[in-house]
């Protein structure tokens, strides 16, 4: 299986390119973004050395599906998906924030809570909670949108407003959109026998309105539990059966890597890469309820360029 780990396109009227951890974003005529979901994979803010076949297609198609399924709640940047690994959308000015919403106490929030923390991003947490316990209502725990090479940092609503990262009116809208999108995502997940545990949203402005950007409700940006057996596992204090990228982080930690200085990424054998690819396909089929059809021509780059050129030239 082949994996797309780097791109170097030169599209007509291309004015800029940004190579992120897992996406390459090309700006066209300072008005359109061509977002290529590569097969790169990151964990602990580190891009791992091997690409994962079909990962980009999985994430791109899940994100497009959920952007279309939530457009009645919040306008979004997406215009089209000319290729299984590509989304084309409106160029927006992003807020330097990630709006993280949590329905359950787990992951990094649980690790902080277990160490004695009782407030996250200005949100107080009650004593006596257990790992994977549902919050009475979802909480929003924003982070800053880090610059390249830096880590995202927790930030409170008060700090966001004090630093002028958005206006009070804008933040109120971001909060409202975040909670309503999470509610919709929770409903869709329940139809699939899943629990949407936590996720993140990124917003920006375009033509004077706030719009939803980037991917949503994918296994890279979200955590899912299986509904069946949740209550029994929680009562017994057992780990939940998950659908998320957490399995990659767990494999890395089990092999001595958690992103700390001096640590080395463990060797990613072909067997490990194949197993991660298979898990992403499993995630796709469970989250969407649809069979995954992987497209694997000999040259991914040529296919993407051909499909994007059709879209870009038709929009000129």
GROMACS .gro file of C-alpha atoms in nm:
model
  316
    1UNK     CA    1   0.000   0.000   0.000
    2UNK     CA    2   0.121   0.349  -0.081
    3UNK     CA    3   0.099   0.651   0.146
    4UNK     CA    4   0.110   1.021   0.063
    5UNK     CA    5   0.348   1.188   0.307
    6UNK     CA    6   0.448   1.504   0.121
    7UNK     CA    7   0.317   1.726  -0.157
    8UNK     CA    8   0.464   2.002  -0.369
    9UNK     CA    9   0.190   2.121  -0.601
   10UNK     CA   10   0.194   2.436  -0.811
   11UNK     CA   11  -0.167   2.511  -0.899
   12UNK     CA   12  -0.280   2.798  -1.125
   13UNK     CA   13  -0.297   3.130  -0.935
   14UNK     CA   14  -0.142   2.967  -0.628
   15UNK     CA   15  -0.035   3.238  -0.386
   16UNK     CA   16   0.080   3.046  -0.077
   17UNK     CA   17   0.127   2.700   0.072
   18UNK     CA   18   0.131   2.581   0.432
   19UNK     CA   19   0.259   2.238   0.533
   20UNK     CA   20   0.099   2.142   0.863
   21UNK     CA   21   0.149   1.833   1.074
   22UNK     CA   22  -0.090   1.624   0.867
   23UNK     CA   23  -0.238   1.861   0.606
   24UNK     CA   24  -0.091   2.066   0.324
   25UNK     CA   25  -0.295   2.376   0.249
   26UNK     CA   26  -0.261   2.561  -0.084
   27UNK     CA   27  -0.402   2.912  -0.126
   28UNK     CA   28  -0.550   2.992  -0.467
   29UNK     CA   29  -0.594   3.353  -0.579
   30UNK     CA   30  -0.606   3.459  -0.211
   31UNK     CA   31  -0.966   3.340  -0.192
   32UNK     CA   32  -0.972   2.958  -0.201
   33UNK     CA   33  -0.798   2.694   0.008
   34UNK     CA   34  -0.708   2.353  -0.128
   35UNK     CA   35  -0.661   2.132   0.179
   36UNK     CA   36  -0.482   1.804   0.110
   37UNK     CA   37  -0.527   1.546   0.385
   38UNK     CA   38  -0.197   1.358   0.365
   39UNK     CA   39  -0.127   1.018   0.518
   40UNK     CA   40   0.109   1.168   0.772
   41UNK     CA   41   0.018   1.090   1.131
   42UNK     CA   42   0.109   1.287   1.443
   43UNK     CA   43   0.094   1.223   1.815
   44UNK     CA   44   0.216   1.430   2.107
   45UNK     CA   45   0.270   1.715   1.855
   46UNK     CA   46   0.526   1.502   1.668
   47UNK     CA   47   0.488   1.382   1.309
   48UNK     CA   48   0.567   1.010   1.307
   49UNK     CA   49   0.819   0.878   1.054
   50UNK     CA   50   0.583   0.654   0.855
   51UNK     CA   51   0.268   0.745   0.663
   52UNK     CA   52  -0.053   0.548   0.712
   53UNK     CA   53  -0.220   0.432   0.389
   54UNK     CA   54  -0.580   0.560   0.347
   55UNK     CA   55  -0.561   0.778   0.660
   56UNK     CA   56  -0.593   1.100   0.462
   57UNK     CA   57  -0.891   0.970   0.268
   58UNK     CA   58  -1.060   0.853   0.590
   59UNK     CA   59  -1.021   1.188   0.763
   60UNK     CA   60  -1.116   1.396   0.460
   61UNK     CA   61  -1.431   1.201   0.390
   62UNK     CA   62  -1.547   1.192   0.753
   63UNK     CA   63  -1.488   1.567   0.789
   64UNK     CA   64  -1.675   1.647   0.468
   65UNK     CA   65  -1.967   1.431   0.574
   66UNK     CA   66  -1.999   1.606   0.912
   67UNK     CA   67  -1.947   1.955   0.771
   68UNK     CA   68  -2.240   1.896   0.539
   69UNK     CA   69  -2.446   1.741   0.820
   70UNK     CA   70  -2.400   2.048   1.043
   71UNK     CA   71  -2.421   2.333   0.792
   72UNK     CA   72  -2.769   2.423   0.918
   73UNK     CA   73  -2.619   2.499   1.261
   74UNK     CA   74  -2.311   2.692   1.155
   75UNK     CA   75  -2.184   2.803   0.812
   76UNK     CA   76  -1.854   2.640   0.721
   77UNK     CA   77  -1.562   2.684   0.485
   78UNK     CA   78  -1.622   2.377   0.264
   79UNK     CA   79  -1.718   2.419  -0.102
   80UNK     CA   80  -1.630   2.083  -0.260
   81UNK     CA   81  -1.429   1.761  -0.232
   82UNK     CA   82  -1.279   1.708  -0.580
   83UNK     CA   83  -1.063   1.417  -0.461
   84UNK     CA   84  -1.102   1.162  -0.178
   85UNK     CA   85  -0.805   1.328  -0.004
   86UNK     CA   86  -0.885   1.692  -0.085
   87UNK     CA   87  -1.131   1.957   0.029
   88UNK     CA   88  -1.164   2.296  -0.138
   89UNK     CA   89  -1.315   2.583   0.054
   90UNK     CA   90  -1.331   2.951   0.129
   91UNK     CA   91  -1.025   3.126   0.267
   92UNK     CA   92  -1.104   3.247   0.619
   93UNK     CA   93  -0.923   3.438   0.891
   94UNK     CA   94  -0.896   3.193   1.177
   95UNK     CA   95  -0.932   3.266   1.546
   96UNK     CA   96  -0.611   3.163   1.727
   97UNK     CA   97  -0.814   2.918   1.937
   98UNK     CA   98  -0.930   2.560   1.941
   99UNK     CA   99  -1.269   2.520   2.106
  100UNK     CA  100  -1.241   2.188   2.287
  101UNK     CA  101  -1.566   2.049   2.427
  102UNK     CA  102  -1.579   1.757   2.668
  103UNK     CA  103  -1.877   1.544   2.761
  104UNK     CA  104  -1.679   1.300   2.975
  105UNK     CA  105  -1.377   1.314   3.207
  106UNK     CA  106  -1.099   1.132   3.025
  107UNK     CA  107  -0.774   1.178   2.837
  108UNK     CA  108  -0.561   1.475   2.936
  109UNK     CA  109  -0.843   1.615   3.152
  110UNK     CA  110  -0.851   1.295   3.354
  111UNK     CA  111  -0.473   1.290   3.389
  112UNK     CA  112  -0.485   1.646   3.525
  113UNK     CA  113  -0.779   1.565   3.752
  114UNK     CA  114  -0.606   1.254   3.890
  115UNK     CA  115  -0.307   1.470   3.982
  116UNK     CA  116  -0.530   1.695   4.191
  117UNK     CA  117  -0.636   1.964   3.943
  118UNK     CA  118  -0.992   2.082   4.004
  119UNK     CA  119  -1.016   2.360   3.746
  120UNK     CA  120  -0.948   2.341   3.373
  121UNK     CA  121  -0.951   2.656   3.160
  122UNK     CA  122  -1.142   2.837   3.432
  123UNK     CA  123  -1.406   2.563   3.454
  124UNK     CA  124  -1.439   2.419   3.809
  125UNK     CA  125  -1.459   2.042   3.842
  126UNK     CA  126  -1.632   1.869   4.133
  127UNK     CA  127  -1.452   1.632   4.368
  128UNK     CA  128  -1.517   1.261   4.352
  129UNK     CA  129  -1.535   1.211   3.977
  130UNK     CA  130  -1.404   0.895   3.816
  131UNK     CA  131  -1.230   0.830   3.486
  132UNK     CA  132  -1.472   0.829   3.190
  133UNK     CA  133  -1.755   0.973   3.399
  134UNK     CA  134  -2.006   1.190   3.215
  135UNK     CA  135  -2.019   1.558   3.309
  136UNK     CA  136  -2.362   1.692   3.409
  137UNK     CA  137  -2.338   1.902   3.094
  138UNK     CA  138  -2.056   1.938   2.838
  139UNK     CA  139  -1.774   2.176   2.932
  140UNK     CA  140  -1.565   2.395   2.701
  141UNK     CA  141  -1.190   2.395   2.763
  142UNK     CA  142  -1.024   2.607   2.492
  143UNK     CA  143  -0.660   2.599   2.393
  144UNK     CA  144  -0.449   2.849   2.207
  145UNK     CA  145  -0.368   2.765   1.846
  146UNK     CA  146   0.006   2.710   1.867
  147UNK     CA  147   0.261   2.839   1.622
  148UNK     CA  148   0.475   2.586   1.436
  149UNK     CA  149   0.701   2.401   1.678
  150UNK     CA  150   0.506   2.510   1.984
  151UNK     CA  151   0.247   2.331   2.193
  152UNK     CA  152  -0.116   2.428   2.233
  153UNK     CA  153  -0.185   2.573   2.578
  154UNK     CA  154  -0.499   2.571   2.791
  155UNK     CA  155  -0.665   2.910   2.819
  156UNK     CA  156  -0.973   3.036   3.000
  157UNK     CA  157  -1.255   3.248   2.862
  158UNK     CA  158  -1.136   3.538   3.081
  159UNK     CA  159  -0.783   3.513   2.940
  160UNK     CA  160  -0.913   3.494   2.583
  161UNK     CA  161  -1.106   3.816   2.628
  162UNK     CA  162  -0.827   3.988   2.822
  163UNK     CA  163  -0.580   3.911   2.541
  164UNK     CA  164  -0.822   4.030   2.276
  165UNK     CA  165  -0.820   3.701   2.087
  166UNK     CA  166  -1.185   3.769   2.007
  167UNK     CA  167  -1.458   4.005   2.123
  168UNK     CA  168  -1.712   3.910   2.392
  169UNK     CA  169  -1.979   3.890   2.121
  170UNK     CA  170  -1.763   3.664   1.907
  171UNK     CA  171  -1.683   3.436   2.199
  172UNK     CA  172  -2.050   3.405   2.288
  173UNK     CA  173  -2.113   3.291   1.930
  174UNK     CA  174  -1.821   3.047   1.942
  175UNK     CA  175  -1.957   2.895   2.263
  176UNK     CA  176  -2.306   2.865   2.118
  177UNK     CA  177  -2.184   2.704   1.797
  178UNK     CA  178  -1.952   2.468   1.988
  179UNK     CA  179  -2.226   2.334   2.213
  180UNK     CA  180  -2.480   2.299   1.932
  181UNK     CA  181  -2.232   2.123   1.703
  182UNK     CA  182  -2.139   1.888   1.987
  183UNK     CA  183  -2.505   1.814   2.048
  184UNK     CA  184  -2.556   1.728   1.679
  185UNK     CA  185  -2.242   1.516   1.676
  186UNK     CA  186  -2.364   1.335   1.987
  187UNK     CA  187  -2.698   1.260   1.820
  188UNK     CA  188  -2.534   1.127   1.503
  189UNK     CA  189  -2.291   0.916   1.708
  190UNK     CA  190  -2.579   0.767   1.909
  191UNK     CA  191  -2.741   0.652   1.585
  192UNK     CA  192  -2.420   0.459   1.516
  193UNK     CA  193  -2.406   0.304   1.864
  194UNK     CA  194  -2.132   0.545   1.969
  195UNK     CA  195  -2.073   0.812   2.233
  196UNK     CA  196  -1.902   1.134   2.124
  197UNK     CA  197  -1.679   1.186   2.426
  198UNK     CA  198  -1.487   1.501   2.334
  199UNK     CA  199  -1.385   1.692   2.025
  200UNK     CA  200  -1.247   2.022   1.903
  201UNK     CA  201  -1.368   2.288   1.662
  202UNK     CA  202  -1.181   2.567   1.486
  203UNK     CA  203  -1.356   2.881   1.369
  204UNK     CA  204  -1.272   3.182   1.159
  205UNK     CA  205  -1.438   3.472   0.983
  206UNK     CA  206  -1.529   3.505   0.617
  207UNK     CA  207  -1.727   3.787   0.457
  208UNK     CA  208  -1.811   3.924   0.800
  209UNK     CA  209  -1.954   3.604   0.951
  210UNK     CA  210  -1.815   3.335   1.180
  211UNK     CA  211  -1.763   3.004   1.002
  212UNK     CA  212  -1.652   2.656   1.103
  213UNK     CA  213  -1.312   2.558   0.964
  214UNK     CA  214  -1.090   2.251   0.931
  215UNK     CA  215  -1.206   1.896   1.009
  216UNK     CA  216  -1.479   1.800   1.253
  217UNK     CA  217  -1.580   1.479   1.431
  218UNK     CA  218  -1.292   1.275   1.287
  219UNK     CA  219  -1.096   1.021   1.495
  220UNK     CA  220  -0.800   1.262   1.490
  221UNK     CA  221  -1.000   1.547   1.643
  222UNK     CA  222  -1.250   1.349   1.850
  223UNK     CA  223  -1.282   1.062   2.091
  224UNK     CA  224  -1.564   0.809   2.071
  225UNK     CA  225  -1.673   0.530   2.305
  226UNK     CA  226  -1.894   0.238   2.207
  227UNK     CA  227  -2.235   0.281   2.373
  228UNK     CA  228  -2.279  -0.090   2.429
  229UNK     CA  229  -2.102  -0.189   2.748
  230UNK     CA  230  -2.018   0.167   2.856
  231UNK     CA  231  -2.219   0.152   3.180
  232UNK     CA  232  -2.088  -0.192   3.272
  233UNK     CA  233  -1.726  -0.098   3.209
  234UNK     CA  234  -1.764   0.227   3.399
  235UNK     CA  235  -1.921   0.051   3.698
  236UNK     CA  236  -1.638  -0.203   3.702
  237UNK     CA  237  -1.369   0.064   3.662
  238UNK     CA  238  -1.256  -0.091   3.334
  239UNK     CA  239  -1.119   0.096   3.030
  240UNK     CA  240  -1.379   0.191   2.771
  241UNK     CA  241  -1.379   0.049   2.421
  242UNK     CA  242  -1.277   0.350   2.210
  243UNK     CA  243  -1.288   0.477   1.856
  244UNK     CA  244  -1.019   0.745   1.836
  245UNK     CA  245  -0.651   0.800   1.767
  246UNK     CA  246  -0.586   0.719   2.133
  247UNK     CA  247  -0.471   0.369   2.037
  248UNK     CA  248  -0.175   0.524   1.854
  249UNK     CA  249  -0.077   0.730   2.160
  250UNK     CA  250  -0.115   0.422   2.380
  251UNK     CA  251   0.113   0.220   2.151
  252UNK     CA  252   0.373   0.496   2.159
  253UNK     CA  253   0.360   0.527   2.539
  254UNK     CA  254   0.384   0.150   2.578
  255UNK     CA  255   0.705   0.170   2.374
  256UNK     CA  256   0.862   0.452   2.572
  257UNK     CA  257   0.755   0.761   2.378
  258UNK     CA  258   0.529   1.039   2.501
  259UNK     CA  259   0.679   1.338   2.323
  260UNK     CA  260   0.926   1.432   2.597
  261UNK     CA  261   1.277   1.555   2.527
  262UNK     CA  262   1.529   1.277   2.475
  263UNK     CA  263   1.271   1.015   2.381
  264UNK     CA  264   1.277   0.841   2.043
  265UNK     CA  265   0.980   0.733   1.836
  266UNK     CA  266   0.967   0.350   1.832
  267UNK     CA  267   1.021   0.171   1.502
  268UNK     CA  268   0.705   0.159   1.295
  269UNK     CA  269   0.724  -0.181   1.125
  270UNK     CA  270   0.512  -0.261   0.816
  271UNK     CA  271   0.290  -0.469   1.043
  272UNK     CA  272   0.232  -0.172   1.278
  273UNK     CA  273   0.160   0.061   0.985
  274UNK     CA  274  -0.086  -0.189   0.836
  275UNK     CA  275  -0.264  -0.234   1.169
  276UNK     CA  276  -0.300   0.143   1.215
  277UNK     CA  277  -0.437   0.174   0.860
  278UNK     CA  278  -0.690  -0.101   0.932
  279UNK     CA  279  -0.798   0.074   1.252
  280UNK     CA  280  -0.860   0.400   1.065
  281UNK     CA  281  -1.078   0.216   0.813
  282UNK     CA  282  -1.266   0.056   1.104
  283UNK     CA  283  -1.314   0.403   1.252
  284UNK     CA  284  -1.454   0.531   0.922
  285UNK     CA  285  -1.705   0.251   0.886
  286UNK     CA  286  -1.824   0.273   1.245
  287UNK     CA  287  -1.851   0.653   1.252
  288UNK     CA  288  -2.023   0.688   0.914
  289UNK     CA  289  -2.211   0.359   0.895
  290UNK     CA  290  -2.081   0.323   0.539
  291UNK     CA  291  -1.843   0.077   0.376
  292UNK     CA  292  -1.500   0.224   0.306
  293UNK     CA  293  -1.382   0.218  -0.054
  294UNK     CA  294  -1.011   0.293  -0.060
  295UNK     CA  295  -0.878   0.447  -0.378
  296UNK     CA  296  -0.518   0.347  -0.435
  297UNK     CA  297  -0.385   0.428  -0.783
  298UNK     CA  298  -0.016   0.391  -0.850
  299UNK     CA  299   0.043   0.767  -0.824
  300UNK     CA  300  -0.162   0.952  -0.561
  301UNK     CA  301   0.004   1.282  -0.646
  302UNK     CA  302  -0.096   1.269  -1.012
  303UNK     CA  303  -0.455   1.181  -0.927
  304UNK     CA  304  -0.487   1.464  -0.675
  305UNK     CA  305  -0.334   1.719  -0.911
  306UNK     CA  306  -0.563   1.613  -1.194
  307UNK     CA  307  -0.878   1.632  -0.980
  308UNK     CA  308  -0.786   1.965  -0.819
  309UNK     CA  309  -0.699   2.124  -1.153
  310UNK     CA  310  -1.048   2.037  -1.281
  311UNK     CA  311  -1.199   2.214  -0.980
  312UNK     CA  312  -0.970   2.516  -0.975
  313UNK     CA  313  -0.996   2.585  -1.349
  314UNK     CA  314  -1.377   2.551  -1.340
  315UNK     CA  315  -1.392   2.811  -1.058
  316UNK     CA  316  -1.182   3.067  -1.244
   0.00000   0.00000   0.00000
